[in-house]
XYZ file of C-alpha atoms in Angstrom:
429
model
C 97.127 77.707 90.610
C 99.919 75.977 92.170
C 101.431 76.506 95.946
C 105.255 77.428 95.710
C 106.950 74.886 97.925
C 108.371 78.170 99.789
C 104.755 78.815 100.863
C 103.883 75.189 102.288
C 106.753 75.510 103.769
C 105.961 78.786 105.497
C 102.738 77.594 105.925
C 103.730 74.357 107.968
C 106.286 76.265 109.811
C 103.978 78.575 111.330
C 101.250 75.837 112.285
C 103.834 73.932 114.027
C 105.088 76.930 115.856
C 101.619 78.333 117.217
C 102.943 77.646 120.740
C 105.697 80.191 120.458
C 103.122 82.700 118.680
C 101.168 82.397 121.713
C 104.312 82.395 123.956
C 104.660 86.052 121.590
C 101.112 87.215 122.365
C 101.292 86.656 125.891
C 104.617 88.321 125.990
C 102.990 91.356 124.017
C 100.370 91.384 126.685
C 102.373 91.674 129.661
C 104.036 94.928 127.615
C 100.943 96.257 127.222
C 101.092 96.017 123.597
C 97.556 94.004 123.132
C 95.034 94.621 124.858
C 94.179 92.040 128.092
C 90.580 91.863 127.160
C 90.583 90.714 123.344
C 93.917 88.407 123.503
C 91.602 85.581 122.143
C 90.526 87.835 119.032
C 94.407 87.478 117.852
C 93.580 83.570 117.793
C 90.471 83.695 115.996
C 87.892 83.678 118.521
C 85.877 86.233 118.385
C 84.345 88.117 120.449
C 80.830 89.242 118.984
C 77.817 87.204 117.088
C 78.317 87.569 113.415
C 75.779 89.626 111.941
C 73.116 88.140 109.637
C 72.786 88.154 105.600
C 76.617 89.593 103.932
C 78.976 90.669 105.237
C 82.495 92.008 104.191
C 85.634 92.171 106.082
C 87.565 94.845 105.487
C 91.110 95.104 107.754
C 93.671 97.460 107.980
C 96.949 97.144 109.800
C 97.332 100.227 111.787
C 95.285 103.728 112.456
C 96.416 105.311 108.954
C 95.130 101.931 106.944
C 92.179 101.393 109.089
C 90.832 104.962 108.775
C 91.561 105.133 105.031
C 88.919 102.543 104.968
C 85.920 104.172 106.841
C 84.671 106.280 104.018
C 84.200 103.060 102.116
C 82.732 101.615 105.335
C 79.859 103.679 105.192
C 78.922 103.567 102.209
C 78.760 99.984 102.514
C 76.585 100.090 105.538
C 74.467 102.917 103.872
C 73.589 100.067 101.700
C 72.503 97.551 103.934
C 76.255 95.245 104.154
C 77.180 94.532 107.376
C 80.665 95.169 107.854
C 83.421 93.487 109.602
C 86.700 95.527 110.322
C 89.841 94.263 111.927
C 93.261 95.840 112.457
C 96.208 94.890 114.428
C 97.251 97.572 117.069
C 95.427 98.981 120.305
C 95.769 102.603 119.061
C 93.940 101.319 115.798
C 91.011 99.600 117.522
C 90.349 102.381 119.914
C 90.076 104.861 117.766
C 88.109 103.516 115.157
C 85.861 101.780 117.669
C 84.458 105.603 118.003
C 84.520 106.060 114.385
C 82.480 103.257 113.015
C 79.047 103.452 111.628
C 76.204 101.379 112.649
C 76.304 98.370 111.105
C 80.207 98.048 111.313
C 81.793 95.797 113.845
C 85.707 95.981 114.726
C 87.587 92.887 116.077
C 91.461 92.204 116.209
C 93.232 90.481 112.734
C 93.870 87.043 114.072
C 98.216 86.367 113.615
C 99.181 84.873 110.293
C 98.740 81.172 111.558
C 96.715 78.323 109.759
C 94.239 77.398 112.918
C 93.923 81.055 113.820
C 92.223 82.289 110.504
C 90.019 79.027 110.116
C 88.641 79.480 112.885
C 88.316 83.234 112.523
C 86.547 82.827 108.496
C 84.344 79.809 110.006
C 82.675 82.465 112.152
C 82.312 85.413 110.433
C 82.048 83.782 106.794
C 82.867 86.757 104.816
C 81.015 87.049 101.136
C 83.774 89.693 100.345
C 87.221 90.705 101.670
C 89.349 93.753 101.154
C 92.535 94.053 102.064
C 94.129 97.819 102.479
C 97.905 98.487 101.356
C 100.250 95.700 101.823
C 98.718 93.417 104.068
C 99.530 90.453 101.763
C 100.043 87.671 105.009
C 100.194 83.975 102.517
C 98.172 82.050 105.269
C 95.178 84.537 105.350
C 95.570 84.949 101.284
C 95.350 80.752 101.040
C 92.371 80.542 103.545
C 90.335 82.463 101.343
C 91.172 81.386 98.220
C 90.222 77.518 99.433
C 87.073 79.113 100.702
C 86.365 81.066 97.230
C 86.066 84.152 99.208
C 87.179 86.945 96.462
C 89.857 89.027 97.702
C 90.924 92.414 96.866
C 93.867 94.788 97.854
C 92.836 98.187 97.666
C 94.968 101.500 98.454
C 97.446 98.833 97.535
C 101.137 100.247 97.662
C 104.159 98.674 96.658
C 107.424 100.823 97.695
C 110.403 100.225 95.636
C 112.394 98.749 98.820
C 109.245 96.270 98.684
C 109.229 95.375 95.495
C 113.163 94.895 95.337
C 112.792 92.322 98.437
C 109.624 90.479 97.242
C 111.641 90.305 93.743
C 113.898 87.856 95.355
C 111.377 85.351 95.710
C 109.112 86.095 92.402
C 107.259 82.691 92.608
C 106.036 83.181 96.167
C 104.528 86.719 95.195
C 102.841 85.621 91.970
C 101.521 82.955 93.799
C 99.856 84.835 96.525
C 99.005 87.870 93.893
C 97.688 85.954 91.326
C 94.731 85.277 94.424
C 93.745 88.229 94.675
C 90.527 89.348 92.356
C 91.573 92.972 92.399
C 94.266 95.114 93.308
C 93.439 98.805 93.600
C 96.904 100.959 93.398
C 97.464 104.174 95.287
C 99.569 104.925 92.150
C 100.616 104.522 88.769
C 104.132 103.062 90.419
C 102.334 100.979 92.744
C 100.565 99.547 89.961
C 103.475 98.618 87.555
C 105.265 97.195 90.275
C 102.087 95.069 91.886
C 101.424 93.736 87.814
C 105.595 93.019 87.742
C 105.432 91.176 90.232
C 102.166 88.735 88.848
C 99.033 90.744 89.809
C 96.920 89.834 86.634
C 94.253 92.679 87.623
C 95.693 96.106 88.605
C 93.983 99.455 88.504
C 95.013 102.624 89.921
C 92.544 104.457 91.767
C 94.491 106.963 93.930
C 94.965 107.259 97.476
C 92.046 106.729 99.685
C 93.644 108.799 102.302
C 93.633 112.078 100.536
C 89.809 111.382 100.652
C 89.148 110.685 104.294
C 87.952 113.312 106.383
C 89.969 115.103 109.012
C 90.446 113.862 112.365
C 87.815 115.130 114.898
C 88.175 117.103 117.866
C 85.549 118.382 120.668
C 85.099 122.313 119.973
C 84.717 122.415 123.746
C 88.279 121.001 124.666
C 89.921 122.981 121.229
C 88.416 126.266 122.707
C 89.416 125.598 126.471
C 93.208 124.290 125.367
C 93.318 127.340 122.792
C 92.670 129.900 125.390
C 95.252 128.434 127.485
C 97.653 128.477 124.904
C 96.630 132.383 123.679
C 99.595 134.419 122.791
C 102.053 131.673 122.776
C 103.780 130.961 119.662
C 103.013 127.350 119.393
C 104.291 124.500 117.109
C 103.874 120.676 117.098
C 106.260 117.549 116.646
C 103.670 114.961 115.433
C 103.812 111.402 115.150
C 107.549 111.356 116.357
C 109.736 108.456 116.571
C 112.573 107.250 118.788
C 116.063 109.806 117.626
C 113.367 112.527 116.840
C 111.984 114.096 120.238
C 115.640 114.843 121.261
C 116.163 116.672 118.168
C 112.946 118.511 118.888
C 114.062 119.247 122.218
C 117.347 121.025 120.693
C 115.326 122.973 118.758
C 113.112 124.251 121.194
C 116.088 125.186 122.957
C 117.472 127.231 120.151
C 114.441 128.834 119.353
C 112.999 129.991 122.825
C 116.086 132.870 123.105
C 114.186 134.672 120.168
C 110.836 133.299 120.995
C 109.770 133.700 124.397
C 107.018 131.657 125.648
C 107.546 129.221 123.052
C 105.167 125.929 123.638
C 106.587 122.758 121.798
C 103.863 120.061 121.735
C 104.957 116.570 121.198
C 102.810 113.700 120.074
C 104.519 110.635 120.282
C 103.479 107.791 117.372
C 103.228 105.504 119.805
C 101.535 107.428 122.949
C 102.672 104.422 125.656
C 106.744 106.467 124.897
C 104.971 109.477 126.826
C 107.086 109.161 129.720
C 110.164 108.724 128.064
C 109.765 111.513 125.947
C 108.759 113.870 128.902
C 112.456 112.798 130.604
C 114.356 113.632 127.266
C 112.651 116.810 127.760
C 113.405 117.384 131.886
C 117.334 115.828 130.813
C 117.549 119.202 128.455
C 116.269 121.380 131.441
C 112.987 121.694 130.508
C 110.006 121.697 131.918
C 107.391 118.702 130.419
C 103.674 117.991 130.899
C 101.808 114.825 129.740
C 98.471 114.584 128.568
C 98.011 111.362 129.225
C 98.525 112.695 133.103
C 95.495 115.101 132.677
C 98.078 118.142 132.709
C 97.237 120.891 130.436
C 99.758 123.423 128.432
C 99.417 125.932 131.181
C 102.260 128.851 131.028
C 104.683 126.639 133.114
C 105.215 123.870 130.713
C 107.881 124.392 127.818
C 107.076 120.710 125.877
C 103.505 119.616 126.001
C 103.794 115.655 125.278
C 100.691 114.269 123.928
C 100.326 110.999 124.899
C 96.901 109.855 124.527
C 95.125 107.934 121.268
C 92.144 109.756 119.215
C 93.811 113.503 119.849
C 95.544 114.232 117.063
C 92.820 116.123 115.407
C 92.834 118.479 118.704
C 96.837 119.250 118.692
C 96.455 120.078 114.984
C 93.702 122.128 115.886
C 96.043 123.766 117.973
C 99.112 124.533 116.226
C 99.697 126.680 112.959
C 103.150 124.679 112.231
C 103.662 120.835 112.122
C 106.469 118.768 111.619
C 105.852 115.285 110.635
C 107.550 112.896 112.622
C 109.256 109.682 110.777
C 111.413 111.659 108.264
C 113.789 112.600 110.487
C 114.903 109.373 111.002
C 115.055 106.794 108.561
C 111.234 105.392 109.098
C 109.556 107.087 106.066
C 107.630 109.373 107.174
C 103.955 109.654 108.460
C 101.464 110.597 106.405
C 100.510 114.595 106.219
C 97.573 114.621 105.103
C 95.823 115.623 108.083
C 97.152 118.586 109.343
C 96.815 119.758 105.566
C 93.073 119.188 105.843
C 93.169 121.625 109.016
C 95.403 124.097 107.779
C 98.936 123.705 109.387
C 102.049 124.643 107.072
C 104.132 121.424 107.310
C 107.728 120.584 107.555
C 109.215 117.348 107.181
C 112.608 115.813 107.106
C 114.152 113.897 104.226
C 113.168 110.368 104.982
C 109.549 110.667 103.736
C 109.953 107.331 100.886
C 106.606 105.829 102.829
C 104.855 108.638 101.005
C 106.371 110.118 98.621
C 103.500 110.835 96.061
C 101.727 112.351 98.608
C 104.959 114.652 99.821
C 106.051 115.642 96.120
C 102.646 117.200 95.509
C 102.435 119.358 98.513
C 106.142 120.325 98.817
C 105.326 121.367 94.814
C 102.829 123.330 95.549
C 104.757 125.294 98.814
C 102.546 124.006 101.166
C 105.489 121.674 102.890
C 108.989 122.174 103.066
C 111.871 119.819 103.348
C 114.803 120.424 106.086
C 117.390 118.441 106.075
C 118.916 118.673 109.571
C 118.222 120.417 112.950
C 119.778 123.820 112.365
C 117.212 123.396 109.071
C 114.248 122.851 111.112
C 115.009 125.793 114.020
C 115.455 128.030 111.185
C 112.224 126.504 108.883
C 110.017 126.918 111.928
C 111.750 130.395 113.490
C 110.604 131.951 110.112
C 106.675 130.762 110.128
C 106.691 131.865 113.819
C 107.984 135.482 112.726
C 105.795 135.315 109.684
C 102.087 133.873 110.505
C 101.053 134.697 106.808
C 103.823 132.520 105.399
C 102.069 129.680 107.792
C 98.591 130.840 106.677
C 99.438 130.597 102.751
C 101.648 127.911 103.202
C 98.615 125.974 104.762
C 96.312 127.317 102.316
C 98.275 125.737 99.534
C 98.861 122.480 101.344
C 94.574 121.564 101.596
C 94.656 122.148 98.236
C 97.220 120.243 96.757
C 95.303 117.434 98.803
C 92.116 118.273 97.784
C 93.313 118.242 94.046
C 94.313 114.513 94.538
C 90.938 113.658 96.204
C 88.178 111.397 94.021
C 89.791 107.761 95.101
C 86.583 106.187 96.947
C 84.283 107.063 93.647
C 86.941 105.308 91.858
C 87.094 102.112 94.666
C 83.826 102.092 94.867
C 83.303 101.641 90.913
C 85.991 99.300 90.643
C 84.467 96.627 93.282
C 80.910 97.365 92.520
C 80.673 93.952 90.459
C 82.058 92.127 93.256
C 79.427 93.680 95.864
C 76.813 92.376 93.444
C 78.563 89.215 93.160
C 78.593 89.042 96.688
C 74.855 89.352 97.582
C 73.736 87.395 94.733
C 76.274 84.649 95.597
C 76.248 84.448 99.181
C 73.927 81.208 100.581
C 72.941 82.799 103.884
């Protein structure tokens, strides 16, 4: 297979700028955006013994990739593979640091540079690699091609904005797709574009998320916060981004003159905007407590922010009514799967392109509804709150539309089956 030049180029470029990547990672540091302990594991060095016989490395970029992955996780370990898992955020690695099975280790995805991920592969040595979504970085792709290491993309998706930009340069994405072993589509779209583009083995196998299991929460702490919260109608902003929480805040506003006692909880996508999301709320005249400041939704507060990592299973728990954050702005959306598995009617705003498969089916089937604007959403939610068994069958309908598209680890785990095999009878340790 030949290297586009645009790739050696890309692949020089970044070698000979690893001091300004480092000049990046100790800039991310002092924002508190890696973490001060594991800086060296986004060079490569890592920071636990490789485990002995195979292993496969399996990385995700954020917390939705990375826990997509853990029911294939375990059933790798179940089997006697040691598992390496990487991903690239703080939220990510905290929360599936609780979440792994024995026999799983997590580390940090070294940065896309050629020194960084040869010295990263010539420790852990992987037999096997799988790559979730569209974590397609050319250095990392190269490494372990030169290395034979097979490689495969699974819950692979390909958005049309994607597809339009990697279309541009068509011999630098065959080149790098054409590397992989696999790919493993979320969808039949995901697919066609992935094989337009030069994938030569594509299969669609669904959406690993729709399989994963609900995020947990401590009975103790839902029963204590649920008591406080008892005859309060309650609903939650979750996974908001910067433009959304002030809409939010209007809302609130509108709705607490027919809704006394209303509690707005807010959870942030990125928890470290707690504070700034508690001022938007004292600016409107409001009165905000933080999680992350060990303050709980006691009758005095008006927003609840929550600010810390691992909750979101709790705050879902909690509320009957969600609004995904993301599609109120033009991010995408974040992924609603969750609060479907734990029976919350959803609402969501028009910008949901990052999953639309998985937004189509439950808005079909009622259990999600689309508002365009804020006067949409104080109206959307004023309704559920005057009508709990509109929320309850609303919610009903939305775990089953998910549960309808469930069945994608069977089908993963059939697909790369030969390449496990492959793996233990190939690998020389």
């Amino acid at each position: 297979m030949s290297t586009p030049i645009l790739f050696r180029a890309y692949r020089t470029a970044t070698a000979l700028l690893e001091p300004a990547v480092l000049g990046l990672l100790l800039w991310r540091r002092r924002k508190g955006r890696e973490d001060r302990t594991r800086l060296g594991e986004r060079q490569g060095h890592p920071s636990r013994q490789r485990p002995k016989g195979h292993l496969i490395w399996m990385h995700g970029a954020s917390i939705g990739e990375t826990l997509s992955l853990l029911p294939i996780v375990e059933r790798l370990t179940q089997r006697g593979m040691a598992v390496l898992v990487t991903s690239g955020t703080r939220t990510s690695a905290s929360m599936i640091a609780r979440r792994l099975p024995p026999g799983a280790v997590h580390q940090f995805m070294p940065l896309d540079v050629p020194r960084y991920m040869r010295r990263f592969l010539d420790h852990w040595r992987p037999d096997l690699a799988l790559i979730a979504e569209s974590e397609i970085w050319p250095n990392t792709v190269m490494a372990l091609d030169e290395r034979r290491v097979p490689l495969i993309l699974v819950n692979g998706r390909m958005s049309d904005r994607s597809f339009q930009r990697w279309q541009k340069f068509p011999s630098v994405i065959r080149g790098l797709l054409e590397r992989f072993a696999l790919c493993l589509a979320q969808s039949q779209d995901d697919a066609a574009r992935l094989a337009r583009l030069g994938a030569p083995r594509v299969i669609a196998t669904g959406n690993l998320k729709f399989d994963a299991s609900p995020p947990p929460a401590d009975p103790r702490v839902v029963a204590h916060l649920s008591g406080l919260v008892a005859g309060r109608p309650v609903w939650l902003a979750a996974s908001t981004h910067a433009g959304e929480e002030s809409v939010i805040v209007a809302v609130h506003r509108a709705l607490a003159k027919r809704h006394p006692q209303l509690l707005t909880i807010i959870a942030p996508r990125h928890p470290h905007r707690g504070a700034e999301v508690a001022a938007i709320a004292a600016q409107a005249g409001l009165r905000a407590g933080r999680r992350s400041e060990g303050i709980h939704p006691d009758r005095a507060a008006d927003v609840y922010v929550a600010d810390t990592v691992g909750e979101m299973g709790l705050f879902y728990r909690l509320s009957p009514i969600v609004v995904m954050g993301g599609s109120l702005v033009a991010h995408g959306g974040q992924n609603p799967i969750e609060p479907a598995k734990l029976g919350a009617a959803i609402l969501h705003g028009p910008h949901v392109h990052n999953f639309e498969d998985v937004y189509a089916a439950i808005d079909e089937a009622r259990g999600a509804v689309m508002v365009k604007d804020s006067t949409a959403l104080a109206r959307a939610v004023s309704e559920l709150l005057n009508n709990p068994a509109l929320a309850r069958d609303m919610a009903r309908a939305a775990g089953e539309a998910v549960q309808a598209l469930g069945g994608a680890v069977e089908r993963t785990m059939q697909s790369i089956e030969p390449f496990i095999v492959q793996a233990k009878l190939g690998a020389r340790r």
